[in-house]
Every structure is written in C-alpha cells, then in structure tokens.
JSON list of C-alpha atoms in Angstrom, two decimals:
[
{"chain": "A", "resi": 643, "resn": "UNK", "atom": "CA", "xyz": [-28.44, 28.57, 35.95]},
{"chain": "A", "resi": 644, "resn": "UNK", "atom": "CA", "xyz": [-29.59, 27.22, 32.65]},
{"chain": "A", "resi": 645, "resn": "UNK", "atom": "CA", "xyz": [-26.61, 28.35, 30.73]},
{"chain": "A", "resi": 646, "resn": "UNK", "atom": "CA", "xyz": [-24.62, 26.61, 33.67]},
{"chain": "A", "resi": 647, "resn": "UNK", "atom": "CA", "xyz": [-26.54, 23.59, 32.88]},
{"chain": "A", "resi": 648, "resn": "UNK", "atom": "CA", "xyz": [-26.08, 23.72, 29.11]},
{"chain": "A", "resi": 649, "resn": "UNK", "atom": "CA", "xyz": [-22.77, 24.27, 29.39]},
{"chain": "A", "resi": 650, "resn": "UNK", "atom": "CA", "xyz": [-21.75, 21.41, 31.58]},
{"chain": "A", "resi": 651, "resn": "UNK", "atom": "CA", "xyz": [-24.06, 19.04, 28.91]},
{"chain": "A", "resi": 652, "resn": "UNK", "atom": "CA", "xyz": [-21.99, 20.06, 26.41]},
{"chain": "A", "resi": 653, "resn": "UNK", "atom": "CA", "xyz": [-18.78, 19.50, 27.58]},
{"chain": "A", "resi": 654, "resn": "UNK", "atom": "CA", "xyz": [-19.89, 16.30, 28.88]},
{"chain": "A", "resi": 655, "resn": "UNK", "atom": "CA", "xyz": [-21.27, 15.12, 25.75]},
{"chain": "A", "resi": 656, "resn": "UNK", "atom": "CA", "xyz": [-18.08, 16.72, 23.64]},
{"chain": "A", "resi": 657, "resn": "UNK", "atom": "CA", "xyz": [-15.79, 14.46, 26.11]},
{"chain": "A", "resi": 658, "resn": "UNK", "atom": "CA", "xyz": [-17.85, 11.29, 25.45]},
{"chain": "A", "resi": 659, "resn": "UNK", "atom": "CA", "xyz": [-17.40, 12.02, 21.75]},
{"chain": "A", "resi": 660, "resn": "UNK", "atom": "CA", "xyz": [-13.61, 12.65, 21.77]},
{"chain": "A", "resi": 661, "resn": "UNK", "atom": "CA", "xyz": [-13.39, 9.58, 23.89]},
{"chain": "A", "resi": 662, "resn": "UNK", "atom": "CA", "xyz": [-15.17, 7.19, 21.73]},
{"chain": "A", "resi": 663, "resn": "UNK", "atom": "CA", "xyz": [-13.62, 8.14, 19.00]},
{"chain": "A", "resi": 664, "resn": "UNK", "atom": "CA", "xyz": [-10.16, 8.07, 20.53]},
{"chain": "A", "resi": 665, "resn": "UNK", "atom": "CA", "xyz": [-11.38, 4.62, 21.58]},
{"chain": "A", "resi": 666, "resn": "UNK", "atom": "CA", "xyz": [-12.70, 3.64, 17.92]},
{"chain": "A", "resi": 667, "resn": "UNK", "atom": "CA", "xyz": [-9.62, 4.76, 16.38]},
{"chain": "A", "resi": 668, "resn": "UNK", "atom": "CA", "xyz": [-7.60, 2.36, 18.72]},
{"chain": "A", "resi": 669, "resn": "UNK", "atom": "CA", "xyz": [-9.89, -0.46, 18.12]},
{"chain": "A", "resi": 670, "resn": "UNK", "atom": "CA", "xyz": [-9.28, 0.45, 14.04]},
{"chain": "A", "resi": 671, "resn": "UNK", "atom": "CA", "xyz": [-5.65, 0.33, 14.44]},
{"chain": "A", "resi": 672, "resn": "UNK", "atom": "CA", "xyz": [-5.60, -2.94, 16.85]},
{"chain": "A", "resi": 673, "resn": "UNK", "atom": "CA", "xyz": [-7.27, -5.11, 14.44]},
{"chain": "A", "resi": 674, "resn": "UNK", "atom": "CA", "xyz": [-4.70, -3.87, 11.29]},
{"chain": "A", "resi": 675, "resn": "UNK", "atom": "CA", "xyz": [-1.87, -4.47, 13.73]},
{"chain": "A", "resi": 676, "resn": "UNK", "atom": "CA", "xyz": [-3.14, -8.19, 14.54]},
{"chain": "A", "resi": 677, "resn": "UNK", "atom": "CA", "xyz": [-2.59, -8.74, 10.58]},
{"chain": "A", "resi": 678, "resn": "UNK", "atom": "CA", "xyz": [1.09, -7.14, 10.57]},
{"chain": "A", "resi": 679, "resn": "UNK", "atom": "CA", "xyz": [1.32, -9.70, 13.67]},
{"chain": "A", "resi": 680, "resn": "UNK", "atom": "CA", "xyz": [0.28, -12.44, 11.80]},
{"chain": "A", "resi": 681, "resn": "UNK", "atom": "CA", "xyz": [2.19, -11.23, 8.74]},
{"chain": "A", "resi": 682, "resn": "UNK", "atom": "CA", "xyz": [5.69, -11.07, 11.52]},
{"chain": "A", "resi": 683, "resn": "UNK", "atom": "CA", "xyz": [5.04, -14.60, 12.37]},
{"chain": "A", "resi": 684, "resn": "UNK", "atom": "CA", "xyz": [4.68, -16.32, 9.36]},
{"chain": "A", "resi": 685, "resn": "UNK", "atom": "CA", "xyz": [0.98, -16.82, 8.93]},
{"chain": "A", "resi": 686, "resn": "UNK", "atom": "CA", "xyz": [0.18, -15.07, 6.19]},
{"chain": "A", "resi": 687, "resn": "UNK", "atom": "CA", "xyz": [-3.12, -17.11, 5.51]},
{"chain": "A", "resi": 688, "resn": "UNK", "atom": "CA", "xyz": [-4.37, -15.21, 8.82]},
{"chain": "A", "resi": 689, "resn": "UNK", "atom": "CA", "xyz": [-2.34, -11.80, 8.19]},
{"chain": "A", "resi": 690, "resn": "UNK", "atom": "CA", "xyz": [-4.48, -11.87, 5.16]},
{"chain": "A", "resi": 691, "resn": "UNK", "atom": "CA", "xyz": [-8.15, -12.83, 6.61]},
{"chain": "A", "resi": 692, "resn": "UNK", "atom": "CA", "xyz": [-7.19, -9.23, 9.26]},
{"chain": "A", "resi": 693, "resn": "UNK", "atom": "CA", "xyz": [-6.34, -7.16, 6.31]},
{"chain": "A", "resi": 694, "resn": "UNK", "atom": "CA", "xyz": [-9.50, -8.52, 4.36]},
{"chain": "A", "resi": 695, "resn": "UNK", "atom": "CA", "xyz": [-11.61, -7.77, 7.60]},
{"chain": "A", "resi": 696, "resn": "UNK", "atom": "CA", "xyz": [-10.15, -4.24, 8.45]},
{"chain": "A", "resi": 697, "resn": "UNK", "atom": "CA", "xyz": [-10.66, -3.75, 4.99]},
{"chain": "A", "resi": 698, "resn": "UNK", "atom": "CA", "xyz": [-14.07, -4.10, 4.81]},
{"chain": "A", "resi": 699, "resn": "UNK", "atom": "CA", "xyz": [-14.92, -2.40, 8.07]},
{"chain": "A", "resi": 700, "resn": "UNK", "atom": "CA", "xyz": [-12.58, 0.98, 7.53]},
{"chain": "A", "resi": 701, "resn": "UNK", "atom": "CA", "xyz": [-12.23, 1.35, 3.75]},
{"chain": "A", "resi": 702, "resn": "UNK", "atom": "CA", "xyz": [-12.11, 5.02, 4.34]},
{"chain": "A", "resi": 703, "resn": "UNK", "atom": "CA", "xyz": [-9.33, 4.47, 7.11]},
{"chain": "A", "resi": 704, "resn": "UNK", "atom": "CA", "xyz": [-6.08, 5.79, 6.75]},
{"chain": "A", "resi": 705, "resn": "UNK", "atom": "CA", "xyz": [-4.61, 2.64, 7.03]},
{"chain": "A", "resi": 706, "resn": "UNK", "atom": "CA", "xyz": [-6.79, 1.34, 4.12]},
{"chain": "A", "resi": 707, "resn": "UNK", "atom": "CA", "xyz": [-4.44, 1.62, 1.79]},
{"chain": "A", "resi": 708, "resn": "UNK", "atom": "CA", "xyz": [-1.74, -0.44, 3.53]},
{"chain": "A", "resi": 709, "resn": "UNK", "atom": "CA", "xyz": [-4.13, -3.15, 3.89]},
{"chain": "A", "resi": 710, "resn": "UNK", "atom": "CA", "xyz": [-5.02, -2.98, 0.33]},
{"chain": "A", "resi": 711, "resn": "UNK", "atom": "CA", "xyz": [-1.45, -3.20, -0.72]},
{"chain": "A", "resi": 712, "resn": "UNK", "atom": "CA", "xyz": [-0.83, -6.64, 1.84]},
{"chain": "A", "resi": 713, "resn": "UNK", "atom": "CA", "xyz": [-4.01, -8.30, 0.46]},
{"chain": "A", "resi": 714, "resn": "UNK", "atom": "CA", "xyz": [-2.02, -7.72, -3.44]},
{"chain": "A", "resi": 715, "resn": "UNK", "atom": "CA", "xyz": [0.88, -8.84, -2.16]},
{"chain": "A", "resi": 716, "resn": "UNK", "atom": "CA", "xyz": [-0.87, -12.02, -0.87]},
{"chain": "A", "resi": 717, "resn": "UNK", "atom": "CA", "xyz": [-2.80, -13.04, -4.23]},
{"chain": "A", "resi": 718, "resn": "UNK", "atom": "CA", "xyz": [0.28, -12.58, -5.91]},
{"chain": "A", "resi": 719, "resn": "UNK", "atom": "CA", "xyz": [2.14, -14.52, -4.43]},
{"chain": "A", "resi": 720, "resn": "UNK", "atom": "CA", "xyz": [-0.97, -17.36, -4.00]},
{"chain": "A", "resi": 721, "resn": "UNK", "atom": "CA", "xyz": [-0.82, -17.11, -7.88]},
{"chain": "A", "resi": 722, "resn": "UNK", "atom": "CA", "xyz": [-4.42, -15.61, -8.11]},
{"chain": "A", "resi": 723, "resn": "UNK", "atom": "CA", "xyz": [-2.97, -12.62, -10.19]},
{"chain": "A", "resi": 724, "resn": "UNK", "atom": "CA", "xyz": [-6.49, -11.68, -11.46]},
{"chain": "A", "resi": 725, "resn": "UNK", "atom": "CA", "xyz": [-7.00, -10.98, -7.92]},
{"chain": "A", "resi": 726, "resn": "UNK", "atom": "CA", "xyz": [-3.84, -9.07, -6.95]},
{"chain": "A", "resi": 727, "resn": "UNK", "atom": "CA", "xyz": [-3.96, -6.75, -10.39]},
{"chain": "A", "resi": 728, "resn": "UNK", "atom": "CA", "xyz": [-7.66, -6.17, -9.03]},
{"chain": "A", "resi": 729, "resn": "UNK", "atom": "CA", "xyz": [-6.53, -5.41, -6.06]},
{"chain": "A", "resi": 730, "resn": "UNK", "atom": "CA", "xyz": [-3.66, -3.43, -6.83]},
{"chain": "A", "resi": 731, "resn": "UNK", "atom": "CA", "xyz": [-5.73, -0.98, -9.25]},
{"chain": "A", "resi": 732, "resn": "UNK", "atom": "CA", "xyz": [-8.35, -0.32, -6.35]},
{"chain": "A", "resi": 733, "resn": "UNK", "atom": "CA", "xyz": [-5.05, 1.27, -4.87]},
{"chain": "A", "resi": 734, "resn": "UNK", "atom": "CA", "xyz": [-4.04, 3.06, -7.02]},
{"chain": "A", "resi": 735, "resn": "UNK", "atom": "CA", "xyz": [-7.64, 4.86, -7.13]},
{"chain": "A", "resi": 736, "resn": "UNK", "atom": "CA", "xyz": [-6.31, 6.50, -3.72]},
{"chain": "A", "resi": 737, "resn": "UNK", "atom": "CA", "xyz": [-5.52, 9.60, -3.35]},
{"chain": "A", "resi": 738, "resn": "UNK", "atom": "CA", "xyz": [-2.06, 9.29, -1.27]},
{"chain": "A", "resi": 739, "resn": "UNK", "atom": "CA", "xyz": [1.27, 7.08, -0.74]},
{"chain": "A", "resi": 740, "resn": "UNK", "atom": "CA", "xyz": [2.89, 7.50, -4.12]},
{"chain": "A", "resi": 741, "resn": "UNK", "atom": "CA", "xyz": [5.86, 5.39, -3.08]},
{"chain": "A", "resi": 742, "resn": "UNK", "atom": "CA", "xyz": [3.65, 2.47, -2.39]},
{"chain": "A", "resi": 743, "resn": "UNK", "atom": "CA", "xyz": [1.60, 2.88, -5.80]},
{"chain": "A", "resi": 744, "resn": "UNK", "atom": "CA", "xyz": [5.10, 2.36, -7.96]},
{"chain": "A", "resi": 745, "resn": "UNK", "atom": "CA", "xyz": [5.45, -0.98, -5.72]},
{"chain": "A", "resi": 746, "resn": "UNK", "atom": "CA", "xyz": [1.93, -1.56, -7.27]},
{"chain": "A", "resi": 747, "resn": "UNK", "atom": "CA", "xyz": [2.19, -1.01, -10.70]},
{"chain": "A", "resi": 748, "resn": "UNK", "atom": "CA", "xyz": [5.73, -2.64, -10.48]},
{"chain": "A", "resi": 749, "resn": "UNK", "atom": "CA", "xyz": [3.23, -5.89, -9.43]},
{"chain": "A", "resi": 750, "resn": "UNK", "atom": "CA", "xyz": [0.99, -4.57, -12.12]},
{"chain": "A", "resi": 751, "resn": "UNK", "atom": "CA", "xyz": [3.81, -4.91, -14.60]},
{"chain": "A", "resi": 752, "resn": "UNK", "atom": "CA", "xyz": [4.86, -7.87, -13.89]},
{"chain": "A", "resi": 753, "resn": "UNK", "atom": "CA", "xyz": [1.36, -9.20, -14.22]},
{"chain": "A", "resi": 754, "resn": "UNK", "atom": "CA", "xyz": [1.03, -8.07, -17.46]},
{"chain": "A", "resi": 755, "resn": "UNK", "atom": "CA", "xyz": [4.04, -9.50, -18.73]},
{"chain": "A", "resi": 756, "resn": "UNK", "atom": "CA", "xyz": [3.01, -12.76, -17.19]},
{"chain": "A", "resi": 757, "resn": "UNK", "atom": "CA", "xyz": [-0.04, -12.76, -19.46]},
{"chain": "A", "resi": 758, "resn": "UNK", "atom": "CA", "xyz": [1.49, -11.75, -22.05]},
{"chain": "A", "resi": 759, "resn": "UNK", "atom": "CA", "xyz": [-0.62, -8.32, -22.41]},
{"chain": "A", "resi": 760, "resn": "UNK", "atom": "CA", "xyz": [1.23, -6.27, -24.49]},
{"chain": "A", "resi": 761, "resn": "UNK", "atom": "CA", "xyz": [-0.84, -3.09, -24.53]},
{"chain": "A", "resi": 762, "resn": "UNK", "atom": "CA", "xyz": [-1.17, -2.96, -20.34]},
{"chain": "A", "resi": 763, "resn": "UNK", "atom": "CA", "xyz": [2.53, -3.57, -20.23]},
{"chain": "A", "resi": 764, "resn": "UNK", "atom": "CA", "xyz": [3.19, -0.47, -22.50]},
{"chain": "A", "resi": 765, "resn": "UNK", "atom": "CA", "xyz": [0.59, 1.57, -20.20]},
{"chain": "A", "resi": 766, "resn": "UNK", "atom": "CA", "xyz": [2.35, 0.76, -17.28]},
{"chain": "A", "resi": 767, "resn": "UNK", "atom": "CA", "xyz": [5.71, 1.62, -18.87]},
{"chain": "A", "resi": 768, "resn": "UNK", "atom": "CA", "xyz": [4.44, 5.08, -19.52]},
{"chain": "A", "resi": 769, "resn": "UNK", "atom": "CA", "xyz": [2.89, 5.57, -15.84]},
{"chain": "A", "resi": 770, "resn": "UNK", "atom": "CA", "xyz": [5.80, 4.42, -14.30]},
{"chain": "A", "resi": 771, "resn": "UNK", "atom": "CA", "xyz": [8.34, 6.51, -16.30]},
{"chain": "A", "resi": 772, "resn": "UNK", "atom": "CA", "xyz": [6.64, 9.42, -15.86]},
{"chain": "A", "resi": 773, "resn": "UNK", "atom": "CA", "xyz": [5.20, 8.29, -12.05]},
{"chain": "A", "resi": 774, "resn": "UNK", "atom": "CA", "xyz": [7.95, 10.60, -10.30]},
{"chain": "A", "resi": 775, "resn": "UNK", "atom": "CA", "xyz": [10.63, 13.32, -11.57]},
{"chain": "A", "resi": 776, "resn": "UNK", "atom": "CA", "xyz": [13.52, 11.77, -10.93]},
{"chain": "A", "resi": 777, "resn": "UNK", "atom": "CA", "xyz": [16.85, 14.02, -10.33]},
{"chain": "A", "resi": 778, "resn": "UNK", "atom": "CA", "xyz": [20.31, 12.84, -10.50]},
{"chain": "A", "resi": 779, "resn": "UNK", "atom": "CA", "xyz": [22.67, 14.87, -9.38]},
{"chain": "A", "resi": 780, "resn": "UNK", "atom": "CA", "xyz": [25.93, 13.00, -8.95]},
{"chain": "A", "resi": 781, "resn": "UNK", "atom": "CA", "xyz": [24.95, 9.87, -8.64]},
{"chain": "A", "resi": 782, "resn": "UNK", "atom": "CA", "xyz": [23.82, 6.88, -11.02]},
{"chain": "A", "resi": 783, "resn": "UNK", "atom": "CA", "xyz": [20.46, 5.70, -9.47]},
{"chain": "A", "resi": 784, "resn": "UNK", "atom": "CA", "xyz": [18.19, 6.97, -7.29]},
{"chain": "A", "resi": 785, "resn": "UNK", "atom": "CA", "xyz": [16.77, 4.75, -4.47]},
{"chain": "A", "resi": 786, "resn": "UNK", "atom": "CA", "xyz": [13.41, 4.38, -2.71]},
{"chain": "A", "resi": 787, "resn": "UNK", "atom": "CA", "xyz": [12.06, 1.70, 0.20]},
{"chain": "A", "resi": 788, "resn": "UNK", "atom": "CA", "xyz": [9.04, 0.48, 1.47]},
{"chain": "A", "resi": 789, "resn": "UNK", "atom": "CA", "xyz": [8.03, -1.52, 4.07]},
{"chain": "A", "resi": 790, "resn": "UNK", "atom": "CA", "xyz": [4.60, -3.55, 3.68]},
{"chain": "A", "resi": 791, "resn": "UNK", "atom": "CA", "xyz": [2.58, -5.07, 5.75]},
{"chain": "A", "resi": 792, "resn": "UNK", "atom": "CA", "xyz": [2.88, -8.18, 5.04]},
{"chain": "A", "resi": 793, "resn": "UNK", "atom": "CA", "xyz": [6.30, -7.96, 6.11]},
{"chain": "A", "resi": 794, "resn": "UNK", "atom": "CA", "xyz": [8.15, -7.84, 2.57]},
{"chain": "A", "resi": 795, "resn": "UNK", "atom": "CA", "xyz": [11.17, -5.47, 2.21]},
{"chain": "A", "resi": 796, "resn": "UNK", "atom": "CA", "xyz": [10.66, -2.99, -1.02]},
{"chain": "A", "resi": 797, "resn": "UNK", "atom": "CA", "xyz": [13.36, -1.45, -3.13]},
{"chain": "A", "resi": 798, "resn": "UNK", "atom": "CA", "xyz": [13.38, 0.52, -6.31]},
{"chain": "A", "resi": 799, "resn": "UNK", "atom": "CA", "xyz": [16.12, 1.80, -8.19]},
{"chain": "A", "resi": 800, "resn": "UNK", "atom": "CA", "xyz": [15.70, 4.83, -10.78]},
{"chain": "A", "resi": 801, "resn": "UNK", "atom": "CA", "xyz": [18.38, 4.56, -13.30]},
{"chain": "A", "resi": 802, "resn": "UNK", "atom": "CA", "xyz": [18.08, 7.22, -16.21]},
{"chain": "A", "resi": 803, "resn": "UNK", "atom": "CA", "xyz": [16.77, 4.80, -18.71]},
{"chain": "A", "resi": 804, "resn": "UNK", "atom": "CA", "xyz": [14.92, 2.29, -16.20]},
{"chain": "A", "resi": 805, "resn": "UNK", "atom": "CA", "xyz": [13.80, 1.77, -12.98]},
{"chain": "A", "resi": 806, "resn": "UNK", "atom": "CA", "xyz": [14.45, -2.06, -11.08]},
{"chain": "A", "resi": 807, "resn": "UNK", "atom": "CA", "xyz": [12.45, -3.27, -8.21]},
{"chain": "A", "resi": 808, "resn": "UNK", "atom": "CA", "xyz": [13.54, -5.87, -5.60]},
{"chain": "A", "resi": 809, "resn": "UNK", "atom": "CA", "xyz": [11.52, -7.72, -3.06]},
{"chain": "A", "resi": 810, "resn": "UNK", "atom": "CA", "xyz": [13.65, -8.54, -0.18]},
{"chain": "A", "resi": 811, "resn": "UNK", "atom": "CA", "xyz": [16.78, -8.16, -1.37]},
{"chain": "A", "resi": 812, "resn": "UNK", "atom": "CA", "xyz": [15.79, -10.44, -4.68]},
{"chain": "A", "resi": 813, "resn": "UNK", "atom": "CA", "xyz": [15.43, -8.92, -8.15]},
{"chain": "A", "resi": 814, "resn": "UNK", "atom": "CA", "xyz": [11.56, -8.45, -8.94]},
{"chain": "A", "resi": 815, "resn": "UNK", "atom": "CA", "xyz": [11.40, -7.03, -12.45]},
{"chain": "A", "resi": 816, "resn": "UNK", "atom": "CA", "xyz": [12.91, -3.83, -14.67]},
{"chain": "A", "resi": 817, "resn": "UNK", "atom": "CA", "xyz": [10.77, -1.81, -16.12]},
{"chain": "A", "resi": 818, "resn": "UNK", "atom": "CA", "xyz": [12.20, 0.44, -19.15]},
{"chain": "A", "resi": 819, "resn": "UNK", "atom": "CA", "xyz": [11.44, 4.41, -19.71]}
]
C-alpha cells in the first residue's frame, strides 16, 4: 500500500513539474513573440522595451540570443553605436547561431569604420575571413540569409576575396579577406 502511495505522489508531482514547465516555456516564448509583434508592426520603440525585458528575465533562454541580436539592431540604427557594438559582442560570447554572429560583426565592422578604429576594423577583418570555410564549387559567391527579429531581411555574399552584406535588399558594407 505504501509503495502504491509513493508511487501515485510521484507521478503526480512529476506531471505538475512537466506541466509548469511546459507552461513557463510558453509564457518565455509569448513575451519574445509580443516584441517580433511589435517589431511586424512598426513599433520598434516597443519591439525593443520586449526584447530588453525577455532579456533580462531568460538570459539563459534559447531565444536569448535572438533578442540580443534585435536590441543591436535597434541602437544601431538609434545611432547609439556604443550601445549596439556592446551589445553585439555580448553575442558573440554565445555559444551557437554562427550565421547570426557574421550579421554581428558585419555591424561590428561597420562600427569600427564609423569611428575610425583602425586596429578593431583589422580584427574584425581577420574574424570574419576566417569566420566560416567557404567552398566554391562552380559558382562565384556563396550566399547566406537571416531573418531577425526585428523584422530586417539579412544577406551575405562570400566572394573569394570578400564577403558583402545587405540589409533588406540595400548594400550594408564589404568587408575584405
């Protein structure tokens, strides 16, 4: 009878786990969604306060670096660039996503060469040449996408002697092997 007893407890109590976490995991994911919502509409000032906020509250998330990335994107383009390099180098501390870490030191670069920085820009050169193998067989470029958060369309081109970056469809920057 007492094993019956301590049996039922524990699967009782390992349901209640699984289902607060399944319900803490959608509760993570609502609140980064209601910034790509913002981000969808337009309102980038409140895309950016959710990102901030899941930010703080899941920096271990999954998502984290995502959210990271958006909250770069959105000092960059505020002009706080001490911000958004800040930002962008907490990023690329993370393990994973190496497509979205070139987008980042492609901001990084251009950040540099904004202020003029010539040693950063020739470290970010390096890291970015040698940031993926590139292989190309019968073609002239290589091509890679990424979607952010904040809604902006990514696009980088590997050429064999440089590597260009476009932000929705525009021309970003080049940055030479």
């Amino acid at each position: 009878m007492a094993k019956k007893i301590f049996l039922i407890f524990n699967f009782v109590f390992i349901s209640s786990t699984l289902l607060v976490s399944n319900v803490n995991t959608a509760n993570i994911r609502k609140s980064f969604n209601e910034g790509v919502k913002a981000a969808r509409s337009g309102k980038i000032d409140f895309a950016y306060m959710h990102f901030s906020e899941f930010l703080r509250n899941n920096p271990e998330s999954e998502l984290a670096q995502e959210a990271l990335f958006a909250i770069g994107e959105y000092h960059f383009f505020s002009g706080s660039y001490n911000y958004a390099y800040s930002s962008f180098d907490d990023l690329l501390g993370y393990p994973r996503n190496d497509l979205m870490k070139l987008f980042a030191l492609a901001y990084q670069f251009e950040i540099a060469k904004k202020d003029n920085i010539k040693k950063k820009l020739k470290e970010i050169e390096k890291e970015i040449g040698t940031f993926q193998k590139v292989t190309f067989l019968f073609r002239d470029f290589k091509e890679h996408a990424y979607n952010s958060p904040l809604n902006k369309q990514y696009k980088a081109k590997h050429f064999i002697d440089k590597i260009e970056f476009y932000i929705d469809g525009k021309f970003f920057t080049e940055v030479p092997y």
